């Protein structure tokens, strides 16, 4: 693959100066030689999921989101944890893709970055796997206490976190290039 990978980044935070936006900025800089990272900024404009509106002509914002997902070679999701759960706007956007299957077989990396992040990460990871996202074992990461590890300028300041993020990017690229990499299995429905 000679041209850059088209990587759509989605922040689960709606704050412009969020740690998750800063983390995406840091990843864009780290991966600049292999990936063109584009931030999806329309999360708050996507209407509440309603199966009655999920027709041949869904709302324009939904169509635009789905088109961006289809055009991307891979997706990077960086999200905080709100009240030990997935932010509603992010889950809502993902719900709109269940019937249209944009995440099916799509290489995805997931970072949950916040004060803790463990509960939201497990929940969102389960959702992404059940809708058939291709996620390498090393392409998912929880970054607790993120504000102490990423600067306001979008620089990862913690060495261990930097190493893990580099491994995440490498694993995501490997999935896109269909190189041998360990993928997470789909969740058990039991």
Tab-separated table of C-alpha atoms in Angstrom:
chain	number	residue	atom	x	y	z
A	1	UNK	CA	0.000	0.000	0.000
A	2	UNK	CA	1.847	3.051	-1.237
A	3	UNK	CA	-0.628	5.812	-0.440
A	4	UNK	CA	-1.612	6.979	3.017
A	5	UNK	CA	-4.343	5.214	4.923
A	6	UNK	CA	-7.513	7.276	5.279
A	7	UNK	CA	-8.235	7.257	9.003
A	8	UNK	CA	-11.493	8.715	10.292
A	9	UNK	CA	-11.141	9.829	13.917
A	10	UNK	CA	-14.218	10.112	16.113
A	11	UNK	CA	-14.070	11.765	19.510
A	12	UNK	CA	-16.717	10.719	21.997
A	13	UNK	CA	-16.324	14.095	23.685
A	14	UNK	CA	-18.261	17.112	22.474
A	15	UNK	CA	-15.868	19.586	24.169
A	16	UNK	CA	-13.511	21.283	21.707
A	17	UNK	CA	-10.608	21.276	24.188
A	18	UNK	CA	-11.144	17.744	25.451
A	19	UNK	CA	-8.312	15.387	26.257
A	20	UNK	CA	-9.696	13.043	23.610
A	21	UNK	CA	-9.379	15.708	20.907
A	22	UNK	CA	-5.818	16.334	22.090
A	23	UNK	CA	-5.113	12.611	21.937
A	24	UNK	CA	-6.411	12.445	18.352
A	25	UNK	CA	-4.140	15.383	17.518
A	26	UNK	CA	-1.174	13.500	19.015
A	27	UNK	CA	-2.018	10.340	17.059
A	28	UNK	CA	-2.392	12.325	13.830
A	29	UNK	CA	1.142	13.651	14.351
A	30	UNK	CA	2.550	10.212	15.245
A	31	UNK	CA	0.967	8.543	12.208
A	32	UNK	CA	1.471	11.395	9.733
A	33	UNK	CA	3.854	9.401	7.535
A	34	UNK	CA	1.369	6.524	7.017
A	35	UNK	CA	-2.112	7.939	7.662
A	36	UNK	CA	-4.218	10.942	6.803
A	37	UNK	CA	-6.252	11.468	9.981
A	38	UNK	CA	-9.527	13.355	9.560
A	39	UNK	CA	-11.605	14.287	12.607
A	40	UNK	CA	-15.354	13.727	12.248
A	41	UNK	CA	-16.935	16.819	13.736
A	42	UNK	CA	-20.627	16.138	13.133
A	43	UNK	CA	-21.378	13.928	16.135
A	44	UNK	CA	-23.698	16.411	17.866
A	45	UNK	CA	-25.679	17.005	14.661
A	46	UNK	CA	-26.749	13.385	14.285
A	47	UNK	CA	-30.403	13.069	15.376
A	48	UNK	CA	-31.535	10.637	18.044
A	49	UNK	CA	-31.683	7.130	16.652
A	50	UNK	CA	-35.172	6.225	15.528
A	51	UNK	CA	-35.752	2.997	13.577
A	52	UNK	CA	-38.741	4.645	11.867
A	53	UNK	CA	-36.339	7.144	10.253
A	54	UNK	CA	-33.812	4.472	9.248
A	55	UNK	CA	-35.263	4.075	5.771
A	56	UNK	CA	-33.931	4.355	2.225
A	57	UNK	CA	-33.588	8.084	2.919
A	58	UNK	CA	-32.388	8.561	6.497
A	59	UNK	CA	-31.656	12.052	7.850
A	60	UNK	CA	-28.925	13.879	5.900
A	61	UNK	CA	-26.585	13.929	8.908
A	62	UNK	CA	-26.822	10.156	9.180
A	63	UNK	CA	-26.143	9.715	5.463
A	64	UNK	CA	-23.086	11.980	5.719
A	65	UNK	CA	-21.753	10.027	8.721
A	66	UNK	CA	-22.258	6.702	6.978
A	67	UNK	CA	-20.507	7.988	3.841
A	68	UNK	CA	-17.501	9.167	5.870
A	69	UNK	CA	-17.262	5.741	7.514
A	70	UNK	CA	-17.480	3.904	4.173
A	71	UNK	CA	-14.807	6.144	2.622
A	72	UNK	CA	-12.347	5.549	5.480
A	73	UNK	CA	-9.829	2.709	5.431
A	74	UNK	CA	-10.017	2.582	9.227
A	75	UNK	CA	-11.684	4.285	12.183
A	76	UNK	CA	-10.103	5.578	15.392
A	77	UNK	CA	-12.458	6.196	18.299
A	78	UNK	CA	-11.182	8.159	21.284
A	79	UNK	CA	-13.767	8.622	23.979
A	80	UNK	CA	-14.135	9.602	27.595
A	81	UNK	CA	-16.228	7.683	30.081
A	82	UNK	CA	-19.354	9.456	31.329
A	83	UNK	CA	-20.898	8.091	34.542
A	84	UNK	CA	-19.098	4.765	33.880
A	85	UNK	CA	-20.733	4.544	30.458
A	86	UNK	CA	-20.315	5.449	26.809
A	87	UNK	CA	-21.164	9.079	25.954
A	88	UNK	CA	-24.689	9.192	24.543
A	89	UNK	CA	-23.800	11.084	21.361
A	90	UNK	CA	-21.196	8.478	20.411
A	91	UNK	CA	-23.448	5.498	21.137
A	92	UNK	CA	-26.254	7.208	19.221
A	93	UNK	CA	-24.058	7.625	16.126
A	94	UNK	CA	-22.964	3.993	16.271
A	95	UNK	CA	-26.602	2.873	16.640
A	96	UNK	CA	-27.331	4.493	13.257
A	97	UNK	CA	-24.792	2.128	11.620
A	98	UNK	CA	-26.196	-1.176	12.862
A	99	UNK	CA	-28.607	-1.695	9.949
A	100	UNK	CA	-26.293	-0.230	7.294
A	101	UNK	CA	-23.225	-2.108	8.600
A	102	UNK	CA	-20.483	0.485	8.033
A	103	UNK	CA	-18.495	-0.989	10.927
A	104	UNK	CA	-18.748	-4.555	9.612
A	105	UNK	CA	-15.213	-5.734	8.710
A	106	UNK	CA	-13.930	-2.156	9.201
A	107	UNK	CA	-10.551	-1.900	10.958
A	108	UNK	CA	-11.139	0.012	14.190
A	109	UNK	CA	-8.954	1.211	17.050
A	110	UNK	CA	-10.585	2.151	20.354
A	111	UNK	CA	-9.106	4.329	23.066
A	112	UNK	CA	-11.071	5.172	26.182
A	113	UNK	CA	-9.335	8.056	27.899
A	114	UNK	CA	-10.604	9.702	31.031
A	115	UNK	CA	-10.369	9.551	34.776
A	116	UNK	CA	-10.818	5.779	34.709
A	117	UNK	CA	-12.464	4.488	31.527
A	118	UNK	CA	-12.602	0.762	32.230
A	119	UNK	CA	-16.404	0.317	32.297
A	120	UNK	CA	-17.146	2.431	29.215
A	121	UNK	CA	-14.311	0.742	27.347
A	122	UNK	CA	-15.678	-2.733	27.989
A	123	UNK	CA	-19.177	-1.664	26.952
A	124	UNK	CA	-18.113	0.082	23.736
A	125	UNK	CA	-15.665	-2.667	22.828
A	126	UNK	CA	-18.503	-5.188	23.123
A	127	UNK	CA	-20.718	-3.059	20.890
A	128	UNK	CA	-18.021	-2.639	18.235
A	129	UNK	CA	-17.266	-6.357	18.211
A	130	UNK	CA	-20.924	-7.402	17.964
A	131	UNK	CA	-21.309	-5.164	14.890
A	132	UNK	CA	-18.287	-6.971	13.400
A	133	UNK	CA	-15.552	-4.346	13.643
A	134	UNK	CA	-12.060	-5.730	13.041
A	135	UNK	CA	-10.111	-4.842	16.176
A	136	UNK	CA	-6.605	-6.106	16.828
A	137	UNK	CA	-5.803	-7.063	20.402
A	138	UNK	CA	-3.304	-4.186	20.588
A	139	UNK	CA	-5.647	-1.716	18.842
A	140	UNK	CA	-7.665	-1.062	21.986
A	141	UNK	CA	-6.455	0.815	25.016
A	142	UNK	CA	-7.652	2.425	28.236
A	143	UNK	CA	-5.764	5.551	29.292
A	144	UNK	CA	-6.726	6.416	32.857
A	145	UNK	CA	-5.813	9.837	34.267
A	146	UNK	CA	-5.424	11.071	30.685
A	147	UNK	CA	-4.965	14.728	31.668
A	148	UNK	CA	-1.644	13.809	33.282
A	149	UNK	CA	-0.464	12.017	30.118
A	150	UNK	CA	-1.457	14.254	27.189
A	151	UNK	CA	-0.693	17.969	27.019
A	152	UNK	CA	-3.090	20.711	25.924
A	153	UNK	CA	-0.951	20.989	22.778
A	154	UNK	CA	-1.714	17.403	21.800
A	155	UNK	CA	1.556	15.802	22.872
A	156	UNK	CA	1.688	12.508	24.748
A	157	UNK	CA	3.944	13.277	27.705
A	158	UNK	CA	3.918	9.889	29.444
A	159	UNK	CA	6.457	7.422	28.018
A	160	UNK	CA	4.465	4.260	28.758
A	161	UNK	CA	1.323	5.759	27.209
A	162	UNK	CA	3.294	6.862	24.162
A	163	UNK	CA	4.608	3.321	23.657
A	164	UNK	CA	1.100	1.857	23.958
A	165	UNK	CA	-0.361	4.399	21.518
A	166	UNK	CA	2.418	3.656	19.016
A	167	UNK	CA	1.628	-0.069	19.346
A	168	UNK	CA	-2.071	0.697	18.827
A	169	UNK	CA	-1.367	2.654	15.629
A	170	UNK	CA	0.945	-0.107	14.375
A	171	UNK	CA	-1.716	-2.769	15.070
A	172	UNK	CA	-4.440	-0.746	13.327
A	173	UNK	CA	-2.237	-0.244	10.249
A	174	UNK	CA	-1.486	-3.986	10.227
A	175	UNK	CA	-5.221	-4.762	10.149
A	176	UNK	CA	-5.741	-2.326	7.256
A	177	UNK	CA	-2.860	-3.884	5.338
A	178	UNK	CA	-4.196	-7.359	6.175
A	179	UNK	CA	-0.933	-8.345	7.831
A	180	UNK	CA	-0.990	-11.200	10.364
A	181	UNK	CA	-2.246	-9.781	13.636
A	182	UNK	CA	-4.292	-11.168	16.525
A	183	UNK	CA	-7.908	-9.960	16.281
A	184	UNK	CA	-10.328	-9.814	19.173
A	185	UNK	CA	-13.056	-12.467	18.859
A	186	UNK	CA	-16.738	-11.514	18.706
A	187	UNK	CA	-18.365	-11.371	22.143
A	188	UNK	CA	-20.287	-14.329	23.449
A	189	UNK	CA	-24.030	-13.760	23.434
A	190	UNK	CA	-24.564	-16.067	26.409
